[in-house]
Amino acid sequence: MKLVLLGPPGSGKGTIAEQLEQEWGWKHISAGELLREEVRQGTPIGKDIQHLIDKGNFVPDQLIVEIVKLEIGKKKDVILDGFPRTVEQAEAIKDIKINKVLFLDVPEKAVVERLSGRRVCRKGDHNYHLEYLPPRKKGICDLDGTPLARRKDDDPKAVGERFKVYHQQTEPLVAYYQKKGLLQKVDASPPPDKVYAAVRELLAAVRAKR
Ligand code: AP5
């Protein structure tokens, strides 16, 4: 299974992918997390891209394509979270058979609120929300016990830029995958457990057909 999660910043791609990984063992490949790991490790790539990520701009297509392609090759069942994010990236992985693309549809206003309350752990980038998805122990990741913090690109200025870039560069992928008959819209406005239940039901049907 090769599943693509498409949607605006904060639409819940990472949250859903984490749940699917835990329940079904599909590998969660988060393009953003792979890039943030380069930054955390202080690699030459990380040093080059940190300013782009912090400001909410995309890294070059070729770079992210190379990084993600390596990861896709490692497992049979994968969830692509935040990749492809441009038509050029989608074209660059044309040789890989995508089974389904879920488009997480949620109004921009709701998403801005989600991002302002998001907290992530420093180790694995696990996602929480102060109100909608709090950790069991305040300020601590349930999964690896590390402290939670705010992402730099969740500050309002960077969020504004991320939306601008999303509309210009990622939204065209909706029509792109619709044309290929792969796109399924999911109402991502309800609370996390409801959205996950809907996604699960949809994917159960896709799995049964494989
Ligand atoms: P990335 O980390 O992928 O950022 P993003 O796409 O902006 O997505 P987010 O991680 O912000 O949101 P999400 O949709 O995963 O939502 P989440 O589940 O966290 O990328 C970061 C940067 O890396 C990019 O800006 C770019 O610079 C670079 N990059 C990445 N991929 C690239 C590519 N392909 N090409 C070029 N550059 C690339 O949820 C958000 C919050 O809401 C959380 O607090 C969560 O707990 C909460 N929440 C989730 N679901 C719900 C719900 N149903 N109701 C209420 N709250 C909810």
Coordinates of N, CA and C and ligand atoms in Angstrom, one line a residue:
M1 N 0.8 -1.2 0.0 CA 0.0 0.0 0.0 C 0.9 1.2 0.0
K2 N 0.6 2.1 -0.9 CA 1.3 3.4 -0.9 C 0.2 4.5 -0.8
L3 N 0.1 5.1 0.3 CA -1.0 6.1 0.6 C -0.4 7.4 0.7
V4 N -1.0 8.4 0.0 CA -0.5 9.8 0.1 C -1.6 10.6 0.9
L5 N -1.1 11.3 1.9 CA -1.9 12.2 2.7 C -1.7 13.6 2.2
L6 N -2.7 14.3 1.7 CA -2.6 15.6 1.1 C -3.5 16.5 1.9
G7 N -3.0 17.7 2.1 CA -3.9 18.7 2.8 C -3.1 19.9 3.3
P8 N -3.8 21.0 3.7 CA -3.1 22.2 4.1 C -2.3 21.9 5.4
P9 N -1.4 22.9 5.7 CA -0.7 22.8 7.0 C -1.7 22.6 8.1
G10 N -1.4 21.7 9.0 CA -2.2 21.5 10.2 C -3.5 20.8 10.0
S11 N -3.7 20.2 8.8 CA -5.0 19.5 8.5 C -5.1 18.2 9.2
G12 N -4.0 17.7 9.8 CA -4.0 16.4 10.6 C -3.3 15.3 9.9
K13 N -2.5 15.5 8.9 CA -1.8 14.5 8.1 C -0.9 13.6 9.1
G14 N -0.1 14.3 9.9 CA 0.8 13.6 10.8 C 0.0 12.8 11.9
T15 N -1.0 13.4 12.4 CA -1.8 12.7 13.4 C -2.4 11.4 12.9
I16 N -3.0 11.5 11.7 CA -3.6 10.3 11.1 C -2.5 9.3 10.8
A17 N -1.4 9.7 10.2 CA -0.3 8.8 9.8 C 0.2 8.1 11.1
E18 N 0.4 8.8 12.2 CA 0.9 8.1 13.4 C -0.1 7.1 13.8
Q19 N -1.4 7.3 13.8 CA -2.3 6.3 14.2 C -2.4 5.1 13.3
L20 N -2.3 5.3 12.0 CA -2.3 4.2 11.1 C -1.0 3.4 11.3
E21 N 0.1 4.0 11.6 CA 1.3 3.3 11.8 C 1.2 2.4 13.0
Q22 N 0.7 3.0 14.1 CA 0.5 2.3 15.3 C -0.4 1.1 15.1
E23 N -1.5 1.3 14.4 CA -2.6 0.3 14.3 C -2.2 -0.8 13.3
W24 N -1.8 -0.4 12.1 CA -1.6 -1.3 11.0 C -0.1 -1.5 10.6
G25 N 0.8 -0.8 11.3 CA 2.2 -1.0 11.0 C 2.7 -0.5 9.7
W26 N 1.9 0.4 9.0 CA 2.4 1.0 7.8 C 3.4 2.0 8.2
K27 N 4.5 2.1 7.4 CA 5.6 3.1 7.7 C 5.1 4.5 7.4
H28 N 5.2 5.3 8.5 CA 4.9 6.8 8.3 C 6.1 7.5 7.8
I29 N 6.0 8.0 6.6 CA 7.1 8.8 6.1 C 6.7 10.3 6.0
S30 N 7.2 11.1 7.0 CA 6.9 12.5 7.0 C 8.0 13.3 6.4
A31 N 7.7 13.9 5.3 CA 8.7 14.7 4.6 C 9.3 15.8 5.5
G32 N 8.4 16.4 6.3 CA 8.8 17.5 7.2 C 9.7 17.0 8.3
E33 N 9.4 15.8 8.8 CA 10.2 15.2 9.9 C 11.5 14.8 9.4
L34 N 11.6 14.3 8.2 CA 12.9 13.9 7.6 C 13.8 15.1 7.5
L35 N 13.2 16.2 7.1 CA 14.0 17.4 6.9 C 14.4 18.0 8.3
R36 N 13.4 18.0 9.2 CA 13.8 18.5 10.5 C 14.9 17.7 11.2
E37 N 14.9 16.4 10.9 CA 16.0 15.5 11.5 C 17.3 15.9 10.9
E38 N 17.4 16.3 9.6 CA 18.6 16.8 9.0 C 19.1 18.1 9.8
V39 N 18.1 18.9 10.1 CA 18.4 20.2 10.8 C 18.9 19.8 12.2
R40 N 18.2 18.9 12.9 CA 18.6 18.5 14.3 C 20.0 17.9 14.3
Q41 N 20.3 17.1 13.3 CA 21.6 16.5 13.3 C 22.7 17.4 12.8
G42 N 22.3 18.6 12.3 CA 23.3 19.6 11.9 C 24.1 19.1 10.7
T43 N 23.5 18.4 9.8 CA 24.1 17.9 8.6 C 24.3 19.1 7.6
P44 N 25.1 18.9 6.6 CA 25.2 20.0 5.6 C 23.9 20.4 5.0
I45 N 23.1 19.3 4.7 CA 21.7 19.6 4.1 C 20.9 20.4 5.1
G46 N 21.0 19.9 6.4 CA 20.2 20.6 7.4 C 20.5 22.1 7.5
K47 N 21.8 22.4 7.5 CA 22.3 23.8 7.6 C 21.7 24.6 6.4
D48 N 21.7 24.0 5.2 CA 21.2 24.7 4.0 C 19.7 25.0 4.1
I49 N 19.0 24.1 4.7 CA 17.5 24.2 4.6 C 16.8 24.8 5.8
Q50 N 17.5 25.0 6.9 CA 16.8 25.4 8.1 C 16.1 26.7 7.9
H51 N 16.7 27.7 7.2 CA 16.0 29.0 7.1 C 14.7 28.8 6.3
L52 N 14.8 27.9 5.3 CA 13.6 27.7 4.4 C 12.4 27.2 5.3
I53 N 12.7 26.1 6.1 CA 11.7 25.5 6.9 C 11.1 26.5 7.9
D54 N 12.0 27.1 8.6 CA 11.6 28.0 9.7 C 10.7 29.1 9.2
K55 N 10.9 29.6 7.9 CA 10.1 30.6 7.4 C 8.8 30.1 6.7
G56 N 8.7 28.8 6.5 CA 7.5 28.2 5.9 C 7.6 28.1 4.4
N57 N 8.8 28.1 3.9 CA 9.0 27.9 2.4 C 9.4 26.4 2.1
F58 N 9.2 26.0 0.9 CA 9.6 24.6 0.5 C 11.1 24.5 0.3
V59 N 11.6 23.3 0.5 CA 13.0 23.0 0.1 C 12.9 22.6 -1.4
P60 N 14.1 22.6 -2.1 CA 14.0 22.3 -3.5 C 13.5 20.9 -3.8
D61 N 12.7 20.8 -4.9 CA 12.0 19.5 -5.3 C 13.0 18.3 -5.3
Q62 N 14.1 18.6 -6.0 CA 15.1 17.5 -6.2 C 15.6 16.9 -4.9
L63 N 15.8 17.8 -3.9 CA 16.4 17.3 -2.6 C 15.4 16.4 -1.9
I64 N 14.1 16.9 -1.8 CA 13.1 16.1 -1.1 C 12.8 14.8 -1.8
V65 N 12.8 14.9 -3.1 CA 12.5 13.6 -3.9 C 13.5 12.6 -3.6
E66 N 14.8 13.0 -3.6 CA 15.9 12.0 -3.3 C 15.7 11.4 -1.9
I67 N 15.5 12.3 -0.9 CA 15.4 11.8 0.5 C 14.2 10.8 0.6
V68 N 13.0 11.2 0.1 CA 11.8 10.4 0.3 C 11.9 9.1 -0.5
K69 N 12.4 9.1 -1.7 CA 12.5 7.9 -2.5 C 13.3 6.8 -1.8
L70 N 14.4 7.2 -1.1 CA 15.2 6.3 -0.3 C 14.3 5.6 0.7
E71 N 13.5 6.4 1.4 CA 12.6 5.8 2.5 C 11.5 4.9 1.9
I72 N 10.9 5.3 0.8 CA 9.8 4.5 0.2 C 10.3 3.1 -0.1
G73 N 11.6 3.0 -0.6 CA 12.1 1.7 -1.0 C 12.3 0.8 0.2
K74 N 12.2 1.3 1.4 CA 12.5 0.4 2.6 C 11.4 -0.5 3.0
K75 N 10.1 -0.1 2.7 CA 9.0 -0.9 3.2 C 7.9 -1.0 2.1
K76 N 7.1 -2.1 2.2 CA 6.0 -2.3 1.2 C 4.8 -1.3 1.5
D77 N 4.4 -1.2 2.7 CA 3.3 -0.4 3.0 C 3.7 1.0 3.6
V78 N 3.5 2.0 2.9 CA 4.0 3.3 3.4 C 2.9 4.4 3.3
I79 N 3.0 5.4 4.3 CA 2.1 6.5 4.3 C 3.0 7.7 4.0
L80 N 2.7 8.4 2.9 CA 3.5 9.6 2.5 C 2.8 10.8 3.1
D81 N 3.4 11.4 4.1 CA 2.8 12.6 4.8 C 3.5 13.8 4.3
G82 N 2.9 14.7 3.5 CA 3.5 15.9 3.1 C 4.4 15.7 1.9
F83 N 4.2 14.6 1.2 CA 5.0 14.4 -0.1 C 4.1 13.5 -1.0
P84 N 4.0 13.7 -2.3 CA 4.5 14.9 -3.0 C 3.7 16.2 -2.6
R85 N 4.4 17.3 -2.8 CA 3.8 18.6 -2.4 C 3.7 19.6 -3.5
T86 N 4.3 19.1 -4.6 CA 4.2 19.9 -5.9 C 4.0 19.0 -7.0
V87 N 3.5 19.5 -8.1 CA 3.2 18.6 -9.3 C 4.6 18.0 -9.8
E88 N 5.6 18.8 -9.7 CA 6.9 18.3 -10.1 C 7.4 17.1 -9.3
Q89 N 7.1 17.2 -8.0 CA 7.5 16.0 -7.1 C 6.6 14.8 -7.5
A90 N 5.3 15.0 -7.7 CA 4.5 13.9 -8.1 C 5.0 13.3 -9.4
E91 N 5.4 14.1 -10.3 CA 5.9 13.6 -11.6 C 7.2 12.8 -11.4
A92 N 8.0 13.3 -10.4 CA 9.3 12.6 -10.2 C 9.1 11.2 -9.6
I93 N 7.9 10.9 -9.1 CA 7.8 9.5 -8.5 C 6.7 8.8 -9.3
K94 N 6.6 9.1 -10.6 CA 5.6 8.5 -11.4 C 5.8 7.0 -11.5
D95 N 7.0 6.5 -11.4 CA 7.3 5.1 -11.5 C 6.8 4.3 -10.2
I96 N 6.4 5.0 -9.2 CA 5.9 4.3 -8.0 C 4.4 4.3 -8.0
K97 N 3.8 3.1 -7.8 CA 2.3 3.0 -7.9 C 1.7 3.5 -6.6
I98 N 0.9 4.5 -6.7 CA 0.2 5.1 -5.6 C -1.2 4.4 -5.6
N99 N -1.6 3.9 -4.4 CA -2.9 3.2 -4.3 C -4.1 4.2 -4.0
K100 N -3.8 5.2 -3.2 CA -4.8 6.1 -2.8 C -4.2 7.5 -2.3
V101 N -5.0 8.5 -2.6 CA -4.6 9.9 -2.1 C -5.8 10.4 -1.3
L102 N -5.5 10.6 0.0 CA -6.6 11.2 0.8 C -6.4 12.7 1.0
F103 N -7.4 13.5 0.6 CA -7.3 14.9 0.7 C -8.0 15.3 2.0
L104 N -7.3 15.8 2.9 CA -7.9 16.3 4.2 C -8.4 17.7 4.1
D105 N -9.7 17.8 4.0 CA -10.4 19.0 3.8 C -10.8 19.7 5.1
V106 N -10.3 20.9 5.4 CA -10.6 21.6 6.6 C -10.5 23.1 6.4
P107 N -11.4 23.9 6.9 CA -11.3 25.3 6.7 C -10.0 25.9 7.3
E108 N -9.5 26.9 6.7 CA -8.2 27.6 7.1 C -8.3 28.1 8.5
K109 N -9.4 28.6 8.9 CA -9.6 29.2 10.3 C -9.3 28.1 11.3
A110 N -9.9 27.0 11.1 CA -9.8 25.9 12.1 C -8.3 25.4 12.2
V111 N -7.7 25.4 11.0 CA -6.3 24.9 11.0 C -5.3 25.9 11.7
V112 N -5.6 27.2 11.6 CA -4.7 28.1 12.2 C -4.8 27.9 13.8
E113 N -6.0 27.7 14.2 CA -6.2 27.4 15.7 C -5.4 26.1 16.1
R114 N -5.5 25.1 15.2 CA -4.8 23.9 15.5 C -3.3 24.1 15.7
L115 N -2.8 24.9 14.7 CA -1.3 25.1 14.7 C -0.8 25.9 15.9
S116 N -1.7 26.8 16.4 CA -1.2 27.7 17.5 C -1.2 26.8 18.8
G117 N -2.0 25.8 18.8 CA -2.0 25.0 20.1 C -1.2 23.7 19.9
R118 N -0.6 23.5 18.8 CA 0.2 22.3 18.6 C 1.5 22.2 19.5
R119 N 1.8 21.1 20.0 CA 3.1 20.9 20.7 C 3.6 19.6 20.1
V120 N 4.9 19.5 19.9 CA 5.6 18.3 19.4 C 6.7 17.9 20.3
C121 N 7.0 16.6 20.3 CA 8.1 16.2 21.2 C 9.4 16.3 20.4
R122 N 10.5 16.5 21.1 CA 11.8 16.8 20.5 C 12.4 15.6 19.8
K123 N 12.1 14.4 20.3 CA 12.7 13.2 19.8 C 12.1 12.7 18.5
G124 N 10.8 12.4 18.6 CA 10.2 11.7 17.4 C 9.2 12.6 16.7
D125 N 9.1 13.9 17.1 CA 8.1 14.7 16.4 C 6.6 14.3 16.6
H126 N 6.4 13.6 17.7 CA 5.0 13.1 17.9 C 4.2 14.4 18.3
N127 N 2.9 14.4 17.7 CA 2.1 15.5 17.8 C 1.0 15.6 18.9
Y128 N 0.9 16.7 19.5 CA -0.2 16.9 20.5 C -0.9 18.2 20.2
H129 N -2.0 18.4 20.9 CA -2.6 19.7 20.9 C -3.1 20.1 22.3
L130 N -2.8 21.3 22.8 CA -3.1 21.7 24.1 C -4.5 21.4 24.5
E131 N -5.5 21.6 23.6 CA -6.9 21.4 23.9 C -7.4 20.1 23.3
Y132 N -7.1 19.8 22.0 CA -7.8 18.7 21.3 C -7.2 17.4 21.4
L133 N -5.9 17.4 21.7 CA -5.2 16.1 21.8 C -4.0 16.2 22.9
P134 N -4.4 16.5 24.1 CA -3.4 16.7 25.1 C -2.6 15.4 25.5
P135 N -1.4 15.5 25.9 CA -0.7 14.3 26.4 C -1.2 13.9 27.7
R136 N -0.9 12.7 28.1 CA -1.4 12.2 29.5 C -0.8 13.0 30.6
K137 N 0.5 13.3 30.5 CA 1.2 14.1 31.5 C 1.6 15.5 30.8
K138 N 1.1 16.5 31.5 CA 1.3 17.9 30.8 C 2.8 18.1 30.4
G139 N 2.9 18.5 29.1 CA 4.3 18.9 28.6 C 5.2 17.8 28.3
I140 N 4.7 16.5 28.4 CA 5.6 15.4 28.2 C 5.0 14.4 27.1
C141 N 5.8 13.9 26.2 CA 5.3 13.0 25.2 C 4.9 11.7 25.8
D142 N 3.7 11.2 25.4 CA 3.3 9.9 25.9 C 4.2 8.8 25.4
L143 N 4.7 8.9 24.2 CA 5.4 7.8 23.6 C 6.9 7.7 23.9
D144 N 7.6 8.8 24.1 CA 9.0 8.6 24.4 C 9.4 9.5 25.7
G145 N 8.5 10.1 26.4 CA 8.8 10.8 27.6 C 9.7 12.0 27.5
T146 N 9.8 12.6 26.2 CA 10.6 13.8 26.1 C 9.7 15.0 26.2
P147 N 10.3 16.2 26.5 CA 9.5 17.4 26.7 C 8.9 17.9 25.4
L148 N 7.7 18.5 25.5 CA 7.0 19.0 24.3 C 7.4 20.5 24.1
A149 N 7.4 20.9 22.8 CA 7.7 22.3 22.5 C 6.9 22.7 21.3
R150 N 6.9 24.0 21.0 CA 6.3 24.6 19.9 C 7.2 24.5 18.7
R151 N 6.7 24.2 17.5 CA 7.5 24.2 16.3 C 7.8 25.7 15.9
K152 N 9.0 26.0 15.4 CA 9.3 27.3 15.0 C 8.4 27.8 13.9
D153 N 8.1 26.9 13.0 CA 7.2 27.3 11.8 C 5.7 27.4 12.2
D154 N 5.4 27.2 13.5 CA 4.0 27.4 13.9 C 3.8 28.9 14.4
D155 N 4.8 29.7 14.3 CA 4.5 31.1 14.7 C 3.7 31.8 13.6
P156 N 2.8 32.7 13.9 CA 1.8 33.2 13.0 C 2.4 33.7 11.6
K157 N 3.6 34.3 11.6 CA 4.2 34.8 10.3 C 4.5 33.6 9.4
A158 N 5.1 32.6 10.0 CA 5.5 31.4 9.2 C 4.2 30.7 8.7
V159 N 3.2 30.6 9.6 CA 2.0 29.9 9.2 C 1.3 30.6 8.0
G160 N 1.4 32.0 8.0 CA 0.8 32.7 6.9 C 1.6 32.3 5.6
E161 N 2.9 32.2 5.7 CA 3.7 31.9 4.5 C 3.4 30.5 4.1
R162 N 3.2 29.6 5.0 CA 3.0 28.2 4.7 C 1.7 28.0 3.9
F163 N 0.7 28.8 4.3 CA -0.6 28.8 3.6 C -0.5 29.3 2.1
K164 N 0.3 30.4 2.0 CA 0.5 31.0 0.7 C 1.2 30.0 -0.2
V165 N 2.2 29.3 0.3 CA 2.9 28.4 -0.5 C 2.0 27.2 -0.8
Y166 N 1.2 26.8 0.2 CA 0.3 25.6 0.0 C -0.7 25.9 -1.2
H167 N -1.3 27.1 -1.2 CA -2.2 27.5 -2.2 C -1.6 27.5 -3.6
Q168 N -0.4 28.1 -3.6 CA 0.3 28.2 -4.9 C 0.8 26.9 -5.5
Q169 N 1.4 26.1 -4.6 CA 2.2 24.9 -5.1 C 1.6 23.6 -4.8
T170 N 0.8 23.4 -3.8 CA 0.3 22.1 -3.4 C -1.1 21.9 -3.9
E171 N -2.0 22.9 -3.8 CA -3.4 22.8 -4.2 C -3.5 22.2 -5.6
P172 N -2.7 22.5 -6.6 CA -2.8 21.9 -7.9 C -2.8 20.4 -7.9
L173 N -2.2 19.8 -6.8 CA -2.2 18.3 -6.8 C -3.6 17.7 -6.6
V174 N -4.5 18.5 -6.1 CA -5.9 18.0 -5.9 C -6.4 17.6 -7.3
A175 N -6.3 18.5 -8.2 CA -6.8 18.2 -9.6 C -6.0 17.1 -10.2
Y176 N -4.7 17.2 -10.0 CA -3.8 16.2 -10.6 C -4.2 14.8 -10.2
Y177 N -4.4 14.5 -8.9 CA -4.7 13.2 -8.5 C -6.2 12.8 -8.8
Q178 N -7.0 13.9 -8.8 CA -8.4 13.6 -9.2 C -8.5 13.1 -10.6
K179 N -7.8 13.7 -11.4 CA -7.7 13.2 -12.8 C -7.3 11.8 -13.0
K180 N -6.4 11.4 -12.1 CA -5.9 10.0 -12.1 C -6.9 9.0 -11.4
G181 N -8.0 9.5 -10.8 CA -8.9 8.7 -10.2 C -8.5 8.2 -8.8
L182 N -7.5 8.9 -8.2 CA -6.9 8.3 -7.0 C -7.4 9.1 -5.7
L183 N -8.0 10.3 -6.0 CA -8.3 11.2 -4.9 C -9.6 10.9 -4.2
Q184 N -9.5 10.9 -2.8 CA -10.7 10.8 -2.0 C -10.7 11.9 -1.0
K185 N -11.8 12.7 -1.0 CA -11.8 13.8 0.0 C -12.3 13.3 1.4
V186 N -11.7 13.8 2.4 CA -12.1 13.4 3.8 C -12.4 14.7 4.5
D187 N -13.6 14.7 5.2 CA -13.9 15.9 6.0 C -13.0 15.8 7.3
A188 N -12.0 16.7 7.3 CA -11.0 16.6 8.5 C -11.4 17.7 9.5
S189 N -12.6 18.2 9.6 CA -13.0 19.2 10.6 C -13.4 18.6 11.9
P190 N -14.0 17.4 12.0 CA -14.4 16.8 13.3 C -13.2 16.5 14.2
P191 N -13.5 16.2 15.4 CA -12.4 15.9 16.3 C -11.5 14.7 15.8
P192 N -10.3 14.6 16.3 CA -9.3 13.6 15.8 C -9.8 12.2 15.7
D193 N -10.5 11.7 16.8 CA -11.0 10.3 16.8 C -12.0 10.0 15.7
K194 N -12.9 11.1 15.4 CA -13.9 10.9 14.4 C -13.2 10.9 13.0
V195 N -12.3 11.8 12.8 CA -11.6 11.8 11.5 C -10.9 10.5 11.3
Y196 N -10.2 10.0 12.3 CA -9.5 8.7 12.2 C -10.4 7.6 11.8
A197 N -11.6 7.5 12.5 CA -12.5 6.5 12.2 C -13.0 6.5 10.7
A198 N -13.2 7.7 10.2 CA -13.6 7.8 8.8 C -12.5 7.4 7.8
V199 N -11.3 7.7 8.2 CA -10.1 7.3 7.3 C -9.9 5.8 7.4
R200 N -10.1 5.3 8.6 CA -9.9 3.8 8.7 C -10.9 3.1 7.9
E201 N -12.2 3.6 7.9 CA -13.2 2.9 7.2 C -12.9 2.9 5.7
L202 N -12.5 4.1 5.2 CA -12.2 4.3 3.8 C -11.1 3.3 3.4
L203 N -10.0 3.3 4.2 CA -8.9 2.5 3.9 C -9.1 1.0 4.0
A204 N -10.0 0.6 4.9 CA -10.4 -0.8 5.0 C -10.9 -1.3 3.7
A205 N -11.7 -0.5 3.0 CA -12.2 -0.9 1.7 C -11.1 -1.0 0.6
V206 N -10.1 0.0 0.7 CA -9.0 -0.1 -0.3 C -8.2 -1.3 0.0
R207 N -8.0 -1.6 1.3 CA -7.2 -2.8 1.6 C -7.8 -4.1 1.1
A208 N -9.2 -4.2 1.3 CA -9.9 -5.4 0.9 C -9.8 -5.6 -0.6
K209 N -9.7 -4.5 -1.4 CA -9.6 -4.6 -2.8 C -8.3 -5.0 -3.3
R210 N -7.2 -4.9 -2.5 CA -5.9 -5.1 -3.0 C -5.6 -6.6 -3.4
Ligands
AP5_1 P1 5.4 19.4 7.6 O1 6.0 19.1 8.9 O2 4.9 18.4 6.7 O3 4.3 20.6 7.8 P2 2.9 20.8 7.2 O4 2.5 20.2 5.9 O5 2.7 22.3 7.3 O6 2.0 20.0 8.1 P3 1.9 20.0 9.6 O7 2.9 19.0 10.2 O8 2.0 21.4 10.1 O9 0.4 19.6 9.8 P4 -0.3 18.2 9.7 O10 -1.2 18.2 8.6 O11 0.7 17.0 9.8 O12 -1.2 18.3 11.0 P5 -1.0 17.6 12.4 O13 -1.4 16.2 12.4 O14 0.4 18.0 12.9 O15 6.5 20.3 6.7 C1 7.3 21.3 7.4 C2 8.1 22.0 6.3 O16 9.1 21.1 5.7 C3 7.4 22.7 5.2 O17 6.9 23.9 5.5 C4 8.6 22.8 4.2 O18 9.5 23.8 4.5 C5 9.3 21.5 4.4 N1 8.8 20.4 3.5 C6 8.1 19.3 4.0 N2 7.7 18.5 2.9 C7 8.2 19.1 1.8 C8 8.1 18.8 0.4 N3 7.5 17.7 0.0 N4 8.6 19.7 -0.5 C9 9.3 20.8 -0.1 N5 9.4 21.1 1.3 C10 8.9 20.3 2.2 O19 -2.0 18.4 13.3 C11 -1.8 19.8 13.6 C12 -2.3 20.1 15.0 O20 -3.7 19.9 15.1 C13 -1.7 19.1 16.1 O21 -1.6 19.8 17.3 C14 -2.8 18.0 16.3 O22 -2.8 17.5 17.6 C15 -4.1 18.8 16.0 N6 -5.1 18.0 15.3 C16 -4.9 17.0 14.4 N7 -6.1 16.6 14.0 C17 -7.1 17.3 14.6 C18 -8.5 17.3 14.6 N8 -9.2 16.5 13.8 N9 -9.2 18.2 15.3 C19 -8.5 19.1 16.2 N10 -7.1 19.1 16.2 C20 -6.4 18.2 15.5

